Amino acid sequence: MKKNVIFPGWIRGQKKDNLLKASDIFILPSYNEGMPMSILDAMSYGLPIISTNVGSIPMIVHHGINGYVHEPEDIKAIAKSVVKLIKDRELNLQFSRASYDILKNSYSKSKHLELLKKLYDSLGD
């Protein structure tokens, strides 16, 4: 198991980038979150996400589209999703593409600038 699963704890910078590049799945089994930047970071690397139905996570992880969202206590469902994404490479790739597309279309810098411009333009002269 040690060669397949990493529990790195708190990381940032180049180490974070290296781990995300080397990953196949991102899992955040949290009990309490707002809008976790770690999930957005993982989506920017095109990773399928497995997380929990807390905070704003269901707004960015669409169950069955770019990953799976489970109740925090449902360890069996989380484990089942991990196994499914490991065994089904095509589904993993499909979720991977969806993660990147969701991030690019809704949370990218250019999308935010576009929304800001629309807001500014709506204020008139």
PDB file of C-alpha atoms in Angstrom:
ATOM      1  CA  MET A   1       0.000   0.000   0.000  1.00  0.00           C
ATOM      2  CA  LYS A   2       2.834   2.419   0.768  1.00  0.00           C
ATOM      3  CA  LYS A   3       3.886   2.518  -2.872  1.00  0.00           C
ATOM      4  CA  ASN A   4       0.338   3.344  -4.073  1.00  0.00           C
ATOM      5  CA  VAL A   5      -1.057   5.728  -1.476  1.00  0.00           C
ATOM      6  CA  ILE A   6       0.529   8.866  -0.051  1.00  0.00           C
ATOM      7  CA  PHE A   7      -0.652  10.826   2.982  1.00  0.00           C
ATOM      8  CA  PRO A   8       1.610  13.871   2.677  1.00  0.00           C
ATOM      9  CA  GLY A   9      -0.042  16.154   5.231  1.00  0.00           C
ATOM     10  CA  TRP A  10       0.188  19.909   4.691  1.00  0.00           C
ATOM     11  CA  ILE A  11       2.238  20.729   1.581  1.00  0.00           C
ATOM     12  CA  ARG A  12       2.708  23.680  -0.756  1.00  0.00           C
ATOM     13  CA  GLY A  13       4.872  25.049  -3.530  1.00  0.00           C
ATOM     14  CA  GLN A  14       6.857  22.750  -5.783  1.00  0.00           C
ATOM     15  CA  LYS A  15       6.263  19.696  -3.591  1.00  0.00           C
ATOM     16  CA  LYS A  16       2.488  20.195  -4.000  1.00  0.00           C
ATOM     17  CA  ASP A  17       2.864  20.584  -7.758  1.00  0.00           C
ATOM     18  CA  ASN A  18       5.015  17.457  -8.012  1.00  0.00           C
ATOM     19  CA  LEU A  19       2.562  15.349  -6.006  1.00  0.00           C
ATOM     20  CA  LEU A  20      -0.462  16.556  -7.978  1.00  0.00           C
ATOM     21  CA  LYS A  21       1.335  15.844 -11.281  1.00  0.00           C
ATOM     22  CA  ALA A  22       2.094  12.312 -10.101  1.00  0.00           C
ATOM     23  CA  SER A  23      -1.429  11.606  -8.794  1.00  0.00           C
ATOM     24  CA  ASP A  24      -4.290   9.689 -10.386  1.00  0.00           C
ATOM     25  CA  ILE A  25      -7.050  10.631  -7.907  1.00  0.00           C
ATOM     26  CA  PHE A  26      -7.497  13.383  -5.311  1.00  0.00           C
ATOM     27  CA  ILE A  27      -9.354  12.474  -2.119  1.00  0.00           C
ATOM     28  CA  LEU A  28     -10.488  14.957   0.533  1.00  0.00           C
ATOM     29  CA  PRO A  29     -12.635  13.104   3.093  1.00  0.00           C
ATOM     30  CA  SER A  30     -13.407  16.205   5.091  1.00  0.00           C
ATOM     31  CA  TYR A  31     -15.984  16.788   7.828  1.00  0.00           C
ATOM     32  CA  ASN A  32     -15.915  20.584   7.521  1.00  0.00           C
ATOM     33  CA  GLU A  33     -14.946  22.827   4.590  1.00  0.00           C
ATOM     34  CA  GLY A  34     -15.797  26.046   2.867  1.00  0.00           C
ATOM     35  CA  MET A  35     -14.524  26.124  -0.726  1.00  0.00           C
ATOM     36  CA  PRO A  36     -11.341  24.043  -0.500  1.00  0.00           C
ATOM     37  CA  MET A  37      -8.530  25.403  -2.640  1.00  0.00           C
ATOM     38  CA  SER A  38      -6.948  21.958  -2.534  1.00  0.00           C
ATOM     39  CA  ILE A  39      -9.790  20.587  -4.665  1.00  0.00           C
ATOM     40  CA  LEU A  40      -9.530  23.479  -7.119  1.00  0.00           C
ATOM     41  CA  ASP A  41      -5.756  22.876  -7.300  1.00  0.00           C
ATOM     42  CA  ALA A  42      -6.335  19.173  -7.985  1.00  0.00           C
ATOM     43  CA  MET A  43      -8.905  19.998 -10.670  1.00  0.00           C
ATOM     44  CA  SER A  44      -6.377  22.279 -12.371  1.00  0.00           C
ATOM     45  CA  TYR A  45      -4.231  19.155 -12.826  1.00  0.00           C
ATOM     46  CA  GLY A  46      -7.209  17.282 -14.238  1.00  0.00           C
ATOM     47  CA  LEU A  47      -7.663  14.940 -11.311  1.00  0.00           C
ATOM     48  CA  PRO A  48     -10.901  13.128 -10.543  1.00  0.00           C
ATOM     49  CA  ILE A  49     -12.087  14.105  -7.064  1.00  0.00           C
ATOM     50  CA  ILE A  50     -13.541  12.044  -4.237  1.00  0.00           C
ATOM     51  CA  SER A  51     -14.796  14.144  -1.375  1.00  0.00           C
ATOM     52  CA  THR A  52     -17.621  14.754   1.032  1.00  0.00           C
ATOM     53  CA  ASN A  53     -20.913  16.602   0.957  1.00  0.00           C
ATOM     54  CA  VAL A  54     -19.841  19.533   3.137  1.00  0.00           C
ATOM     55  CA  GLY A  55     -19.466  23.263   2.536  1.00  0.00           C
ATOM     56  CA  SER A  56     -19.232  24.257  -1.118  1.00  0.00           C
ATOM     57  CA  ILE A  57     -17.710  20.983  -2.273  1.00  0.00           C
ATOM     58  CA  PRO A  58     -20.849  19.848  -4.162  1.00  0.00           C
ATOM     59  CA  MET A  59     -20.659  23.085  -6.184  1.00  0.00           C
ATOM     60  CA  ILE A  60     -17.315  22.029  -7.677  1.00  0.00           C
ATOM     61  CA  VAL A  61     -17.383  18.238  -7.443  1.00  0.00           C
ATOM     62  CA  HIS A  62     -20.342  17.010  -9.455  1.00  0.00           C
ATOM     63  CA  HIS A  63     -21.187  13.469  -8.370  1.00  0.00           C
ATOM     64  CA  GLY A  64     -20.721  11.089 -11.288  1.00  0.00           C
ATOM     65  CA  ILE A  65     -19.339  13.839 -13.560  1.00  0.00           C
ATOM     66  CA  ASN A  66     -15.856  14.763 -12.282  1.00  0.00           C
ATOM     67  CA  GLY A  67     -15.779  12.634  -9.179  1.00  0.00           C
ATOM     68  CA  TYR A  68     -17.854  11.415  -6.282  1.00  0.00           C
ATOM     69  CA  VAL A  69     -19.333  13.210  -3.285  1.00  0.00           C
ATOM     70  CA  HIS A  70     -20.300  11.165  -0.229  1.00  0.00           C
ATOM     71  CA  GLU A  71     -21.470  11.838   3.285  1.00  0.00           C
ATOM     72  CA  PRO A  72     -18.495  12.363   5.635  1.00  0.00           C
ATOM     73  CA  GLU A  73     -19.223   9.246   7.688  1.00  0.00           C
ATOM     74  CA  ASP A  74     -19.671   6.944   4.693  1.00  0.00           C
ATOM     75  CA  ILE A  75     -16.219   5.395   4.635  1.00  0.00           C
ATOM     76  CA  LYS A  76     -17.430   2.337   2.676  1.00  0.00           C
ATOM     77  CA  ALA A  77     -18.809   4.512  -0.155  1.00  0.00           C
ATOM     78  CA  ILE A  78     -15.603   6.571  -0.286  1.00  0.00           C
ATOM     79  CA  ALA A  79     -13.507   3.379  -0.451  1.00  0.00           C
ATOM     80  CA  LYS A  80     -15.789   1.936  -3.149  1.00  0.00           C
ATOM     81  CA  SER A  81     -15.319   5.093  -5.251  1.00  0.00           C
ATOM     82  CA  VAL A  82     -11.541   4.900  -4.874  1.00  0.00           C
ATOM     83  CA  VAL A  83     -11.516   1.279  -6.051  1.00  0.00           C
ATOM     84  CA  LYS A  84     -13.854   2.086  -8.958  1.00  0.00           C
ATOM     85  CA  LEU A  85     -11.617   4.906 -10.224  1.00  0.00           C
ATOM     86  CA  ILE A  86      -8.503   2.765  -9.862  1.00  0.00           C
ATOM     87  CA  LYS A  87     -10.008  -0.148 -11.783  1.00  0.00           C
ATOM     88  CA  ASP A  88     -11.834   1.824 -14.485  1.00  0.00           C
ATOM     89  CA  ARG A  89      -9.155   3.840 -16.313  1.00  0.00           C
ATOM     90  CA  GLU A  90     -11.668   5.124 -18.889  1.00  0.00           C
ATOM     91  CA  LEU A  91     -13.950   6.511 -16.170  1.00  0.00           C
ATOM     92  CA  ASN A  92     -10.916   7.996 -14.437  1.00  0.00           C
ATOM     93  CA  LEU A  93      -9.956   9.756 -17.674  1.00  0.00           C
ATOM     94  CA  GLN A  94     -13.528  10.955 -18.240  1.00  0.00           C
ATOM     95  CA  PHE A  95     -13.686  12.453 -14.732  1.00  0.00           C
ATOM     96  CA  SER A  96     -10.218  13.911 -15.200  1.00  0.00           C
ATOM     97  CA  ARG A  97     -11.290  15.805 -18.314  1.00  0.00           C
ATOM     98  CA  ALA A  98     -14.487  16.970 -16.621  1.00  0.00           C
ATOM     99  CA  SER A  99     -12.559  18.297 -13.602  1.00  0.00           C
ATOM    100  CA  TYR A 100     -10.306  20.372 -15.804  1.00  0.00           C
ATOM    101  CA  ASP A 101     -13.229  21.647 -17.904  1.00  0.00           C
ATOM    102  CA  ILE A 102     -15.288  22.626 -14.837  1.00  0.00           C
ATOM    103  CA  LEU A 103     -12.333  24.516 -13.402  1.00  0.00           C
ATOM    104  CA  LYS A 104     -11.499  26.243 -16.699  1.00  0.00           C
ATOM    105  CA  ASN A 105     -15.109  27.206 -17.463  1.00  0.00           C
ATOM    106  CA  SER A 106     -16.130  28.367 -13.993  1.00  0.00           C
ATOM    107  CA  TYR A 107     -13.113  29.117 -11.808  1.00  0.00           C
ATOM    108  CA  SER A 108     -10.245  30.212 -14.039  1.00  0.00           C
ATOM    109  CA  LYS A 109      -8.632  33.641 -13.880  1.00  0.00           C
ATOM    110  CA  SER A 110     -10.030  34.526 -17.315  1.00  0.00           C
ATOM    111  CA  LYS A 111     -13.545  33.505 -16.253  1.00  0.00           C
ATOM    112  CA  HIS A 112     -13.326  35.703 -13.158  1.00  0.00           C
ATOM    113  CA  LEU A 113     -12.030  38.638 -15.213  1.00  0.00           C
ATOM    114  CA  GLU A 114     -14.897  38.166 -17.665  1.00  0.00           C
ATOM    115  CA  LEU A 115     -17.436  38.208 -14.811  1.00  0.00           C
ATOM    116  CA  LEU A 116     -15.783  41.269 -13.275  1.00  0.00           C
ATOM    117  CA  LYS A 117     -15.934  43.086 -16.603  1.00  0.00           C
ATOM    118  CA  LYS A 118     -19.646  42.264 -16.961  1.00  0.00           C
ATOM    119  CA  LEU A 119     -20.267  43.600 -13.473  1.00  0.00           C
ATOM    120  CA  TYR A 120     -18.284  46.770 -14.200  1.00  0.00           C
ATOM    121  CA  ASP A 121     -20.094  47.263 -17.518  1.00  0.00           C
ATOM    122  CA  SER A 122     -23.474  46.830 -15.814  1.00  0.00           C
ATOM    123  CA  LEU A 123     -22.724  49.811 -13.557  1.00  0.00           C
ATOM    124  CA  GLY A 124     -22.853  52.159 -16.564  1.00  0.00           C
ATOM    125  CA  ASP A 125     -21.149  55.552 -16.720  1.00  0.00           C
TER     126      ASP A 125
END
